[in-house]
XYZ file of N, CA and C in Angstrom:
357
model
N -27.946 -32.622 -42.041
C -26.565 -32.813 -41.349
C -26.488 -31.684 -40.340
N -26.046 -32.206 -39.289
C -25.537 -31.240 -37.850
C -24.910 -30.049 -38.279
N -24.950 -29.087 -37.748
C -24.325 -27.638 -37.818
C -22.972 -28.413 -37.289
N -22.623 -29.119 -35.944
C -21.688 -29.352 -35.551
C -20.710 -30.271 -36.378
N -21.374 -31.001 -37.092
C -20.540 -32.262 -38.329
C -20.124 -30.910 -39.110
N -20.764 -29.963 -39.757
C -20.156 -28.956 -40.569
C -18.900 -28.279 -40.301
N -18.877 -28.295 -39.091
C -17.833 -27.395 -38.137
C -17.011 -28.271 -38.250
N -17.240 -29.494 -38.081
C -15.694 -30.513 -37.928
C -14.935 -30.604 -39.317
N -16.089 -30.730 -40.781
C -15.111 -30.927 -41.831
C -14.320 -29.465 -42.112
N -15.033 -28.362 -41.713
C -15.007 -27.059 -42.101
C -13.291 -27.136 -41.172
N -13.214 -26.974 -40.022
C -12.111 -26.985 -39.366
C -10.677 -28.092 -39.789
N -10.962 -29.306 -40.069
C -10.441 -30.049 -40.905
C -9.896 -29.813 -42.064
N -10.363 -29.000 -42.994
C -10.108 -28.646 -44.230
C -9.581 -26.957 -44.324
N -9.032 -26.378 -43.084
C -9.004 -25.301 -42.861
C -9.446 -24.085 -43.216
N -10.723 -24.090 -43.325
C -12.007 -23.145 -43.868
C -12.586 -22.240 -42.786
N -12.983 -21.221 -42.669
C -13.191 -20.392 -41.661
C -14.322 -19.498 -41.972
N -15.405 -19.161 -41.427
C -16.197 -18.142 -41.843
C -16.227 -16.826 -41.265
N -15.825 -16.008 -42.271
C -15.451 -14.456 -41.586
C -16.650 -13.526 -41.276
N -18.124 -14.244 -41.921
C -18.876 -13.514 -41.624
C -19.834 -14.052 -40.237
N -20.169 -13.507 -39.542
C -20.758 -14.121 -38.134
C -21.878 -13.208 -37.593
N -23.115 -13.746 -37.811
C -24.151 -13.111 -36.904
C -23.850 -12.717 -35.488
N -24.401 -11.431 -35.023
C -24.268 -11.109 -33.494
C -24.939 -11.784 -32.741
N -24.395 -11.938 -31.540
C -25.195 -12.876 -30.544
C -26.354 -12.246 -30.089
N -27.738 -12.702 -30.348
C -28.679 -12.114 -29.682
C -28.549 -11.688 -28.505
N -28.129 -12.547 -27.485
C -28.077 -12.403 -26.197
C -26.961 -11.280 -25.664
N -26.224 -10.701 -26.332
C -25.378 -10.056 -25.981
C -25.079 -8.904 -26.920
N -26.318 -7.970 -26.265
C -26.340 -6.401 -27.505
C -25.668 -5.521 -26.639
N -25.520 -5.113 -25.853
C -24.881 -3.931 -25.277
C -23.763 -4.161 -23.906
N -23.032 -3.315 -23.756
C -22.047 -3.784 -22.748
C -21.567 -2.182 -22.415
N -21.718 -1.836 -21.525
C -20.953 -0.563 -20.874
C -19.403 -0.559 -20.500
N -19.028 -1.901 -20.473
C -17.580 -2.114 -20.099
C -16.597 -1.454 -21.317
N -15.845 -0.425 -20.505
C -14.896 0.033 -21.703
C -13.468 0.344 -21.037
N -12.936 -0.972 -20.516
C -11.370 -1.263 -20.204
C -11.380 -0.646 -18.788
N -10.248 -0.655 -18.454
C -9.912 0.055 -16.532
C -9.512 1.788 -16.949
N -10.492 2.722 -17.271
C -10.528 3.963 -17.380
C -10.275 5.067 -16.434
N -10.687 4.395 -15.358
C -10.627 5.265 -14.260
C -10.276 4.569 -13.135
N -10.435 5.570 -11.892
C -9.878 4.713 -10.757
C -11.575 3.879 -9.653
N -10.804 2.903 -9.405
C -11.662 1.859 -9.216
C -12.042 1.977 -7.575
N -13.507 2.658 -7.378
C -13.367 2.523 -5.228
C -13.505 1.292 -4.962
N -12.996 1.223 -3.405
C -12.575 0.065 -2.494
C -13.648 -0.291 -2.277
N -13.744 -1.637 -2.012
C -14.532 -2.448 -1.481
C -15.207 -2.566 0.015
N -15.862 -1.386 0.235
C -16.207 -1.351 1.465
C -17.299 -2.568 1.667
N -18.208 -2.926 1.372
C -19.208 -4.245 1.868
C -18.337 -5.303 1.666
N -17.563 -5.662 1.031
C -17.495 -7.234 0.786
C -18.162 -7.987 0.732
N -18.959 -8.021 -0.225
C -20.572 -9.183 -0.052
C -21.331 -9.156 0.824
N -21.320 -8.419 1.855
C -22.232 -8.393 3.216
C -23.191 -7.556 3.028
N -24.001 -7.918 2.681
C -25.952 -6.953 2.316
C -26.469 -7.076 3.132
N -26.080 -7.088 4.391
C -27.002 -7.302 6.024
C -26.480 -5.989 6.455
N -27.641 -5.139 7.398
C -27.149 -3.914 7.924
C -28.062 -4.411 9.181
N -27.777 -4.051 10.311
C -28.274 -4.147 11.948
C -29.723 -2.959 12.091
N -29.513 -1.813 10.943
C -30.173 -0.747 11.408
C -30.684 -0.055 10.246
N -31.512 0.786 9.909
C -31.549 1.607 8.935
C -30.527 2.948 8.294
N -30.402 2.971 6.946
C -29.702 3.804 7.014
C -27.921 3.569 7.065
N -27.485 2.573 6.779
C -26.194 2.302 7.208
C -25.609 1.737 5.573
N -26.514 0.634 4.810
C -25.885 0.808 3.911
C -27.148 0.814 2.689
N -26.803 1.367 1.431
C -27.686 1.741 0.573
C -27.194 0.900 -1.082
N -28.261 0.371 -1.706
C -27.881 -0.162 -2.707
C -28.643 0.144 -3.860
N -28.315 0.421 -5.061
C -28.751 0.734 -6.398
C -28.196 0.426 -7.820
N -29.137 0.227 -8.572
C -28.835 -0.487 -9.962
C -30.106 0.613 -10.950
N -29.542 0.246 -12.247
C -30.791 0.853 -13.069
C -30.991 -0.458 -14.304
N -31.749 -0.686 -14.178
C -32.848 -1.823 -14.656
C -33.386 -1.480 -16.210
N -33.235 -2.344 -17.082
C -33.468 -1.937 -18.619
C -35.272 -3.025 -18.664
N -36.260 -1.681 -19.175
C -37.954 -3.285 -19.215
C -38.053 -2.644 -20.289
N -38.376 -3.506 -21.320
C -39.234 -2.862 -22.349
C -40.656 -2.676 -21.834
N -41.262 -1.818 -22.879
C -42.747 -1.339 -22.695
C -43.673 -1.093 -23.870
N -44.308 -0.753 -23.951
C -45.146 -0.851 -25.314
C -44.647 0.198 -26.052
N -44.107 1.258 -26.203
C -43.691 2.231 -26.841
C -42.112 2.772 -26.745
N -41.110 1.511 -26.265
C -39.601 1.491 -25.881
C -39.320 1.259 -25.082
N -38.233 1.862 -24.004
C -38.070 1.385 -23.068
C -38.165 2.050 -22.063
N -38.111 1.510 -20.461
C -38.226 1.983 -19.345
C -37.039 1.793 -18.587
N -36.010 3.030 -17.475
C -35.080 2.607 -17.117
C -35.355 2.899 -15.265
N -36.200 2.114 -14.514
C -36.409 2.031 -13.033
C -34.829 2.325 -12.451
N -34.933 2.941 -11.244
C -33.843 3.206 -10.893
C -34.313 3.131 -9.387
N -34.410 2.067 -8.360
C -34.307 2.170 -7.101
C -33.335 2.383 -6.068
N -33.831 2.819 -5.043
C -32.495 2.640 -4.075
C -32.966 2.145 -2.549
N -32.203 0.836 -2.586
C -32.463 0.106 -1.303
C -31.921 -0.097 -0.068
N -32.597 0.335 0.902
C -32.068 0.488 2.278
C -31.793 -0.949 2.977
N -30.375 -1.295 2.639
C -30.458 -2.944 3.392
C -30.951 -3.470 4.914
N -30.662 -2.067 5.575
C -31.162 -2.527 6.975
C -32.482 -2.497 7.196
N -33.493 -1.605 6.757
C -35.336 -1.549 7.138
C -35.472 -2.539 5.660
N -35.169 -2.896 4.846
C -35.482 -3.476 3.176
C -36.785 -3.126 2.766
N -36.068 -1.397 2.350
C -37.457 -0.745 1.874
C -36.662 -0.040 0.783
N -37.204 0.407 -0.033
C -37.028 1.236 -1.443
C -36.980 2.570 -0.893
N -35.789 3.605 -0.848
C -36.085 4.616 0.061
C -36.108 5.906 -0.923
N -35.551 5.531 -2.105
C -35.501 6.647 -3.114
C -35.907 6.188 -4.808
N -36.539 6.696 -5.390
C -36.509 5.606 -6.934
C -36.986 6.813 -8.439
N -36.328 6.256 -9.319
C -36.685 7.133 -10.230
C -36.839 6.523 -11.658
N -38.068 6.633 -12.509
C -38.354 5.856 -13.739
C -37.826 6.876 -14.619
N -37.184 6.724 -15.928
C -36.825 7.224 -16.745
C -37.001 6.802 -18.422
N -36.643 7.675 -19.333
C -36.820 6.738 -20.481
C -35.417 6.287 -21.377
N -34.821 7.328 -20.466
C -33.227 7.057 -21.079
C -32.295 7.297 -19.468
N -31.384 6.124 -19.432
C -30.573 5.971 -18.415
C -29.206 6.673 -18.297
N -29.416 8.122 -17.789
C -28.707 9.117 -18.366
C -28.445 9.774 -16.490
N -27.467 10.993 -16.862
C -26.880 11.537 -15.436
C -28.220 12.356 -14.971
N -29.211 12.795 -15.807
C -30.373 13.777 -15.196
C -31.378 12.735 -14.396
N -31.125 11.481 -14.680
C -32.153 10.161 -13.451
C -30.828 10.168 -12.773
N -29.692 10.108 -12.797
C -29.018 10.008 -10.814
C -29.253 11.418 -10.271
N -29.394 12.724 -10.774
C -29.666 13.937 -10.388
C -30.969 13.876 -9.298
N -31.889 12.969 -10.418
C -33.111 13.399 -9.589
C -32.926 12.003 -8.366
N -32.472 11.252 -8.809
C -32.227 9.940 -7.549
C -31.806 10.554 -6.315
N -30.738 11.242 -6.602
C -29.778 11.446 -5.538
C -30.784 12.752 -4.539
N -31.107 13.629 -5.438
C -31.985 14.721 -4.948
C -33.100 14.527 -3.957
N -33.779 13.182 -4.767
C -35.185 12.446 -3.554
C -34.314 11.935 -2.448
N -33.170 11.239 -2.358
C -32.234 10.583 -1.620
C -32.261 11.477 -0.281
N -31.841 12.778 -0.764
C -30.988 13.971 -0.335
C -31.941 14.234 0.750
N -33.234 14.131 0.234
C -34.300 14.601 1.048
C -34.907 14.154 2.360
N -34.900 12.693 1.927
C -35.427 11.416 2.992
C -33.951 11.347 3.483
N -32.538 11.716 3.659
C -31.702 11.348 4.419
C -31.583 11.659 5.862
N -31.525 10.903 6.872
C -31.498 11.913 8.252
C -30.027 12.689 8.384
N -29.973 13.567 9.030
C -29.378 14.211 9.269
C -27.897 13.263 9.644
N -28.147 12.547 10.760
C -27.040 11.763 11.360
C -26.565 10.615 10.586
N -27.009 10.114 9.542
C -26.906 9.093 8.804
C -25.874 9.818 7.936
N -25.159 8.222 7.850
C -23.735 8.489 7.020
C -23.594 6.736 6.190
N -24.342 6.681 5.312
C -24.838 5.441 4.582
C -23.400 4.901 3.715
N -23.065 3.654 3.176
C -22.494 3.451 2.657
C -23.116 3.200 1.247
N -23.136 4.013 0.122
C -23.609 3.447 -1.094
C -23.071 2.194 -1.834
N -24.017 1.387 -2.296
C -23.450 0.437 -3.422
C -24.030 -0.016 -4.598
N -23.583 0.215 -6.077
C -24.050 -0.423 -7.017
C -23.013 -0.872 -7.814
N -23.502 -1.506 -8.520
C -22.385 -2.332 -9.768
C -22.369 -1.989 -10.856
């Protein structure tokens, strides 16, 4: 019998399953409600730039590796289409972000005033 048929019969009888298996595709969510001030949206989904060091984008991605997980964090220059700074860590923590910002600060030209973007 199809699981959909079983669910229809259960609904008609007013039965409800209290035990649910967790969704394997939704393991972790960092969303914790509206706890802090939201940054102003300066890019408005316009991810193009006419010259380098105007708009920078970054994100941390999780990869499974042989003995655990790895978290690469690149900084992408939307003008030159290059990765201008990057860090790979075993944990996505503030230490990784500090190293990433230190590497970016070394490469940042003195006259540059970029708009950073992260989701």
